[in-house]
Coordinates of C-alpha atoms in Angstrom, one line a residue:
M1 CA 0.0 0.0 0.0
D2 CA 1.2 3.5 -0.8
P3 CA 2.6 5.5 2.2
L4 CA 0.1 7.8 3.9
L5 CA 0.6 11.6 3.4
S6 CA -1.3 13.7 5.9
R7 CA -2.9 17.1 5.1
R8 CA -0.2 18.9 7.1
A9 CA 2.5 17.0 5.3
L10 CA 0.9 18.0 1.9
N11 CA 0.8 21.6 3.2
R12 CA 4.5 21.7 4.2
A13 CA 5.6 20.0 1.0
T14 CA 3.7 22.5 -1.1
L15 CA 5.0 25.5 0.8
A16 CA 8.5 24.2 0.4
R17 CA 8.1 23.9 -3.4
Q18 CA 6.5 27.3 -3.4
L19 CA 9.5 28.9 -1.6
L20 CA 7.2 30.0 1.2
L21 CA 8.9 28.2 4.1
R22 CA 11.9 30.4 3.6
R23 CA 12.8 33.0 1.1
T24 CA 15.4 32.1 -1.6
G25 CA 18.4 33.9 -3.0
L26 CA 17.9 32.6 -6.5
P27 CA 17.7 35.1 -9.4
V28 CA 14.2 36.3 -10.4
V29 CA 14.1 34.4 -13.7
D30 CA 15.1 31.2 -12.0
V31 CA 12.3 31.6 -9.4
V32 CA 9.7 32.4 -12.1
E33 CA 10.7 29.3 -14.0
H34 CA 10.7 27.1 -10.9
L35 CA 7.2 28.2 -10.1
G36 CA 6.0 27.5 -13.6
G37 CA 5.1 31.2 -13.9
L38 CA 3.0 33.5 -11.7
Q39 CA -0.6 34.3 -12.6
A40 CA -0.4 38.0 -13.5
Q41 CA -3.5 39.4 -15.1
T42 CA -3.2 42.4 -12.7
P43 CA -0.4 44.6 -13.7
H44 CA 1.4 44.8 -10.4
T45 CA 0.2 42.6 -7.5
W46 CA 2.4 39.7 -8.6
Y47 CA 5.4 41.7 -7.4
T48 CA 4.2 40.8 -3.9
G49 CA 4.3 37.1 -4.9
L50 CA 8.0 37.5 -5.7
W51 CA 8.6 39.5 -2.6
N52 CA 7.1 36.7 -0.5
R53 CA 9.6 34.2 -2.1
I54 CA 12.9 36.1 -2.8
E55 CA 15.2 37.4 -0.1
D56 CA 15.8 41.2 -0.5
F57 CA 13.6 41.3 -3.6
D58 CA 14.1 44.4 -5.7
P59 CA 10.9 45.1 -7.8
A60 CA 13.0 47.2 -10.2
S61 CA 14.9 44.1 -11.1
A62 CA 11.8 42.2 -12.2
S63 CA 10.5 45.3 -14.0
G64 CA 13.8 45.5 -15.9
L65 CA 13.5 41.9 -16.9
L66 CA 10.1 42.7 -18.5
E67 CA 11.7 45.6 -20.4
S68 CA 14.6 43.4 -21.5
R69 CA 12.2 40.7 -22.6
A70 CA 13.7 38.0 -20.3
L71 CA 10.3 37.9 -18.7
V72 CA 7.0 37.9 -20.6
R73 CA 3.3 38.3 -19.6
M74 CA 1.1 36.2 -21.8
A75 CA -1.9 33.8 -21.8
L76 CA -0.8 30.3 -20.8
Q77 CA -2.2 28.0 -18.0
R78 CA -6.0 28.1 -17.9
S79 CA -5.8 30.7 -20.7
T80 CA -5.0 33.3 -18.0
I81 CA -2.2 35.8 -18.1
H82 CA 1.0 34.5 -16.6
L83 CA 4.4 36.0 -15.9
V84 CA 6.9 33.5 -17.4
S85 CA 10.5 33.5 -18.7
A86 CA 11.0 34.0 -22.4
R87 CA 12.0 30.3 -22.7
D88 CA 8.8 29.1 -21.0
C89 CA 6.7 31.4 -23.0
L90 CA 7.7 29.7 -26.2
A91 CA 8.0 26.2 -24.8
M92 CA 4.6 26.1 -22.9
R93 CA 2.3 27.9 -25.3
P94 CA 2.1 25.2 -28.0
L95 CA 1.1 22.6 -25.4
V96 CA -1.6 24.7 -23.7
Q97 CA -2.8 26.2 -27.0
V98 CA -5.7 23.7 -26.9
V99 CA -6.9 25.3 -23.6
T100 CA -7.3 28.7 -25.2
E101 CA -8.8 27.2 -28.3
R102 CA -11.4 25.3 -26.2
M103 CA -12.4 28.5 -24.2
T104 CA -12.5 30.7 -27.3
R105 CA -14.6 28.3 -29.3
T106 CA -17.0 28.0 -26.4
T107 CA -17.4 31.7 -25.9
F108 CA -16.9 33.2 -29.4
G109 CA -17.3 30.2 -31.8
R110 CA -20.7 31.3 -33.2
R111 CA -19.6 34.9 -33.6
L112 CA -16.6 33.7 -35.7
A113 CA -18.7 31.7 -38.1
G114 CA -17.8 32.3 -41.7
V115 CA -14.4 33.8 -40.8
D116 CA -11.4 32.0 -42.4
L117 CA -9.3 31.2 -39.3
D118 CA -6.0 30.9 -41.2
E119 CA -6.6 34.3 -42.8
L120 CA -7.7 35.8 -39.4
A121 CA -4.4 34.6 -37.8
E122 CA -2.3 35.9 -40.7
T123 CA -4.1 39.3 -40.7
G124 CA -3.9 39.6 -36.9
R125 CA -0.3 38.7 -36.8
T126 CA 0.6 41.2 -39.5
L127 CA -1.3 44.0 -37.8
L128 CA 0.2 43.3 -34.3
A129 CA 3.7 42.9 -35.7
E130 CA 3.5 46.4 -37.2
R131 CA 2.6 47.9 -33.8
P132 CA 1.3 46.6 -30.5
M133 CA -2.5 47.1 -30.1
T134 CA -5.2 46.6 -27.5
F135 CA -7.8 44.1 -28.4
A136 CA -10.3 47.0 -28.9
E137 CA -7.9 48.5 -31.5
L138 CA -7.2 45.2 -33.1
G139 CA -10.9 44.3 -33.3
R140 CA -11.7 47.6 -35.1
A141 CA -8.8 47.0 -37.6
L142 CA -10.0 43.5 -38.2
A143 CA -13.6 44.6 -38.7
E144 CA -12.4 46.5 -41.8
R145 CA -11.7 43.1 -43.4
W146 CA -14.7 41.3 -41.9
P147 CA -17.3 44.1 -41.5
G148 CA -20.1 41.8 -40.7
S149 CA -18.4 40.1 -37.8
D150 CA -18.2 41.1 -34.1
P151 CA -14.9 43.1 -33.6
H152 CA -14.4 41.7 -30.0
A153 CA -14.8 38.1 -31.3
L154 CA -12.3 38.8 -34.0
G155 CA -9.7 40.1 -31.5
Q156 CA -10.2 37.1 -29.2
G157 CA -9.9 34.8 -32.2
V158 CA -6.4 36.2 -32.8
R159 CA -5.6 35.8 -29.1
W160 CA -6.4 32.1 -29.6
L161 CA -4.6 31.6 -32.9
V162 CA -1.5 33.7 -32.4
P163 CA 0.7 33.5 -29.2
L164 CA 0.7 37.1 -28.0
A165 CA 2.9 38.9 -25.4
Q166 CA 1.7 41.9 -23.4
V167 CA 4.2 44.7 -23.9
P168 CA 5.5 47.2 -21.4
P169 CA 5.0 49.7 -20.0
R170 CA 2.0 47.5 -18.9
G171 CA 3.2 45.6 -15.8
L172 CA 6.3 47.7 -15.0
W173 CA 6.8 48.6 -11.4
G174 CA 5.5 52.0 -10.6
R175 CA 4.2 52.5 -14.1
S176 CA 1.4 51.2 -16.3
G177 CA 0.1 51.4 -19.8
P178 CA -2.5 50.0 -22.2
V179 CA -3.1 46.3 -22.4
A180 CA -1.3 46.1 -25.8
H181 CA -0.1 42.9 -27.5
T182 CA 2.3 41.8 -30.1
P183 CA 3.2 38.3 -31.5
A184 CA 5.4 36.6 -28.9
D185 CA 7.9 35.3 -31.5
T186 CA 8.3 38.8 -32.9
W187 CA 8.7 40.2 -29.4
L188 CA 11.4 37.6 -28.6
D189 CA 13.2 38.2 -31.9
G190 CA 13.6 34.7 -33.1
L191 CA 14.4 32.9 -29.8
D192 CA 14.2 29.2 -30.7
V193 CA 12.9 26.9 -28.0
P194 CA 11.4 23.5 -28.7
P195 CA 7.8 22.9 -27.5
M196 CA 7.4 21.3 -24.0
T197 CA 6.0 17.8 -23.7
A198 CA 3.1 16.9 -21.4
A199 CA 5.5 14.8 -19.2
K200 CA 7.9 17.8 -18.9
L201 CA 5.0 20.0 -17.9
V202 CA 3.9 17.6 -15.3
T203 CA 7.5 17.4 -14.0
R204 CA 7.6 21.2 -13.7
Y205 CA 4.2 21.2 -12.0
L206 CA 5.2 18.7 -9.4
A207 CA 8.4 20.5 -8.7
A208 CA 6.4 23.6 -7.8
F209 CA 3.1 22.3 -6.5
G210 CA 3.5 18.6 -5.6
P211 CA 2.7 16.1 -4.3
A212 CA -0.4 16.2 -6.4
T213 CA -3.1 14.1 -8.1
V214 CA -3.6 14.0 -11.8
K215 CA -6.7 16.2 -11.4
D216 CA -4.6 18.7 -9.6
A217 CA -2.2 19.0 -12.5
Q218 CA -5.1 19.3 -14.9
T219 CA -6.6 22.1 -12.8
W220 CA -3.4 24.1 -12.9
S221 CA -2.8 23.7 -16.6
G222 CA -6.3 23.5 -18.0
L223 CA -5.3 20.4 -19.9
T224 CA -7.1 17.0 -19.9
R225 CA -5.9 13.4 -20.2
L226 CA -2.7 14.0 -18.2
A227 CA -3.0 10.5 -16.7
E228 CA -1.5 9.2 -19.9
A229 CA 1.6 11.3 -19.3
V230 CA 1.8 10.4 -15.6
E231 CA 1.6 6.7 -16.3
G232 CA 4.9 6.8 -18.2
M233 CA 6.8 8.8 -15.7
D234 CA 9.2 7.7 -12.9
L235 CA 7.2 9.0 -9.9
V236 CA 6.6 8.0 -6.3
R237 CA 3.1 7.5 -5.1
F238 CA 1.4 8.4 -1.8
R239 CA -2.1 7.9 -0.4
G240 CA -3.8 11.0 1.0
E241 CA -6.2 11.2 3.9
D242 CA -8.9 11.5 1.3
G243 CA -7.9 8.1 -0.2
R244 CA -6.7 9.7 -3.4
T245 CA -3.4 8.8 -5.1
Y246 CA -0.8 11.6 -5.0
Y247 CA 2.2 11.5 -7.3
D248 CA 5.6 13.2 -6.8
L249 CA 9.1 13.5 -8.0
P250 CA 11.4 11.0 -6.2
D251 CA 13.9 13.6 -4.9
A252 CA 11.5 16.5 -4.3
P253 CA 11.5 18.0 -0.8
R254 CA 8.9 16.7 1.6
P255 CA 9.6 18.3 5.0
D256 CA 8.3 17.0 8.3
E257 CA 4.7 18.2 8.9
D258 CA 5.8 19.9 12.1
V259 CA 8.3 22.2 10.3
P260 CA 7.4 25.8 11.2
A261 CA 5.7 27.8 8.5
P262 CA 6.1 31.6 8.7
A263 CA 3.2 34.0 8.3
R264 CA 2.8 35.1 4.7
L265 CA 0.6 37.8 3.1
M266 CA -0.3 36.5 -0.3
Y267 CA -1.3 38.4 -3.4
D268 CA -4.7 38.2 -4.9
F269 CA -4.1 35.7 -7.8
D270 CA -1.3 33.6 -6.2
N271 CA -1.2 30.2 -7.9
L272 CA -0.8 28.6 -4.5
F273 CA -4.6 28.9 -4.2
L274 CA -5.5 28.2 -7.9
S275 CA -3.5 25.1 -8.8
H276 CA -5.1 22.2 -7.1
A277 CA -8.5 20.6 -7.6
D278 CA -8.7 20.1 -3.8
R279 CA -7.4 23.3 -2.1
S280 CA -7.7 22.0 1.5
R281 CA -3.9 21.6 1.7
V282 CA -3.9 25.4 2.3
I283 CA -7.5 26.6 2.6
T284 CA -9.3 25.6 5.8
E285 CA -13.1 25.0 6.1
T286 CA -13.4 28.4 7.8
G287 CA -11.5 29.8 4.8
L288 CA -13.9 28.3 2.3
R289 CA -16.8 29.9 4.2
A290 CA -15.1 33.2 4.3
L291 CA -14.2 33.1 0.6
G292 CA -17.9 32.6 -0.1
G293 CA -18.4 36.3 0.8
F294 CA -16.3 37.3 -2.2
M295 CA -18.4 35.4 -4.7
G296 CA -20.0 37.8 -7.2
T297 CA -18.1 40.8 -5.9
N298 CA -15.4 40.9 -8.7
V299 CA -12.8 41.0 -5.9
M300 CA -10.1 38.4 -5.5
P301 CA -9.0 38.4 -1.8
R302 CA -5.4 38.7 -0.7
L303 CA -5.1 35.9 1.8
V304 CA -3.1 35.6 5.0
L305 CA -1.3 32.4 5.9
V306 CA -0.6 31.5 9.5
D307 CA 1.0 28.2 10.3
G308 CA 0.8 27.5 6.6
F309 CA -3.0 27.7 6.3
T310 CA -5.5 30.5 5.5
A311 CA -6.3 32.6 8.6
G312 CA -7.6 35.8 7.1
D313 CA -7.3 38.3 4.3
W314 CA -5.6 41.8 4.0
T315 CA -6.4 45.1 2.5
V316 CA -4.4 48.4 2.1
T317 CA -5.7 51.9 2.1
R318 CA -3.7 55.1 1.4
A319 CA -4.7 58.6 2.4
R320 CA -2.5 61.8 2.9
G321 CA 0.7 59.9 2.8
V322 CA -0.4 57.2 5.3
S323 CA -0.7 53.6 4.1
T324 CA -2.7 51.3 6.4
L325 CA -2.6 47.6 6.1
T326 CA -5.6 45.9 7.8
L327 CA -5.4 42.2 8.6
H328 CA -8.9 40.7 8.6
R329 CA -8.8 37.8 11.0
W330 CA -11.3 35.0 10.3
E331 CA -11.0 33.4 13.7
P332 CA -11.1 36.0 16.6
S333 CA -8.9 33.7 18.8
A334 CA -6.1 33.4 16.2
S335 CA -2.7 35.0 17.1
F336 CA -1.8 37.5 14.4
D337 CA 1.4 38.8 16.0
E338 CA 3.7 37.3 13.4
A339 CA 1.3 38.4 10.6
E340 CA 1.4 42.0 11.9
A341 CA 5.2 42.0 11.8
E342 CA 5.0 40.7 8.2
A343 CA 2.5 43.4 7.4
R344 CA 4.9 46.1 8.5
R345 CA 7.6 44.6 6.3
L346 CA 5.2 44.4 3.4
L347 CA 4.2 48.1 3.8
E348 CA 7.9 49.0 3.6
F349 CA 8.0 47.2 0.2
L350 CA 4.7 48.5 -1.2
A351 CA 4.8 52.1 0.1
P352 CA 8.4 53.0 1.1
G353 CA 7.8 56.7 1.3
D354 CA 4.6 56.7 3.4
E355 CA 3.9 56.6 7.0
H356 CA 2.9 53.0 7.9
R357 CA 0.1 51.7 10.1
T358 CA -1.3 48.2 10.7
A359 CA -4.6 47.2 12.1
V360 CA -6.4 43.9 12.9
A361 CA -10.1 43.5 12.4
D362 CA -12.3 40.5 13.1
G363 CA -14.1 38.9 10.2
P364 CA -13.4 38.8 6.5
S365 CA -13.2 42.0 4.6
K366 CA -16.2 40.9 2.5
S367 CA -19.1 39.0 4.1

């Protein structure tokens, strides 16, 4: 029988892979590649994700890597915008292309009826290679060729058919700009990287999120039928408390379940919370109830980890040169001393020129 892996052991293993038990001194690109990318549809909150994981993290360094094109923001896993290395941008996209295709056909398929997709891809690529455009601009330009079609659907069709990179200044630290895109291969000037295999993608996933089930890997990537890849891999197996089979890399770190886990203030789209079918390895039952208050609000909470598990969420307000970070404690009896100390450090990162204040409030920020 496969060895038993407790929920706390799963928690500690995942936090170790996510570089959340202790910050690393690895370079930014290495960290981004190790994590398989960071979900990054917001222009700036992902910087906090790197701050949580990298010792003495300098946001200007990551911003500079976006400008130099060593890092790229593009649609990848789950067809959501991710921050990845230039290498992973080109290696991962062919494999997960089917995810964007599936979602685009579901949402826009009827509105693209009658449009020659090969011609749409070629026309869109040519337009975006000439100058980066927003999807609204691209849709208007494409509508000149297909006047009877929905401009928005045309732009989304190009998003599916042509791998696109979001270009700076969008996403730069302390700056922003329009959500403009250009073909990724044009942006990366002929960088030649072979497509990633499904087995390699699963290996990368387990290195960052394991131990995990096949369904977990599919949740993270948006792909299906990954069991076929897993069956041919050299992996170790565990039995979870839920009776499911968990796979892992033989030499991956699996710390003792009693290893201390420091308080962490996570950003709103951190993949720690989005990359498993069963999120109970980090989200408690109280957390699931608290997160229910955010449903339908168009707000993704920024969660607080205490002892490795969700214990609250946090918000920041700024007025007259004073930045206040409020920790919203979901259990009134929970000790937030360590989280408050981490909150003060985070304010020094987010608002270095402001006066800083922290506060603790009972109950989720949305209910």
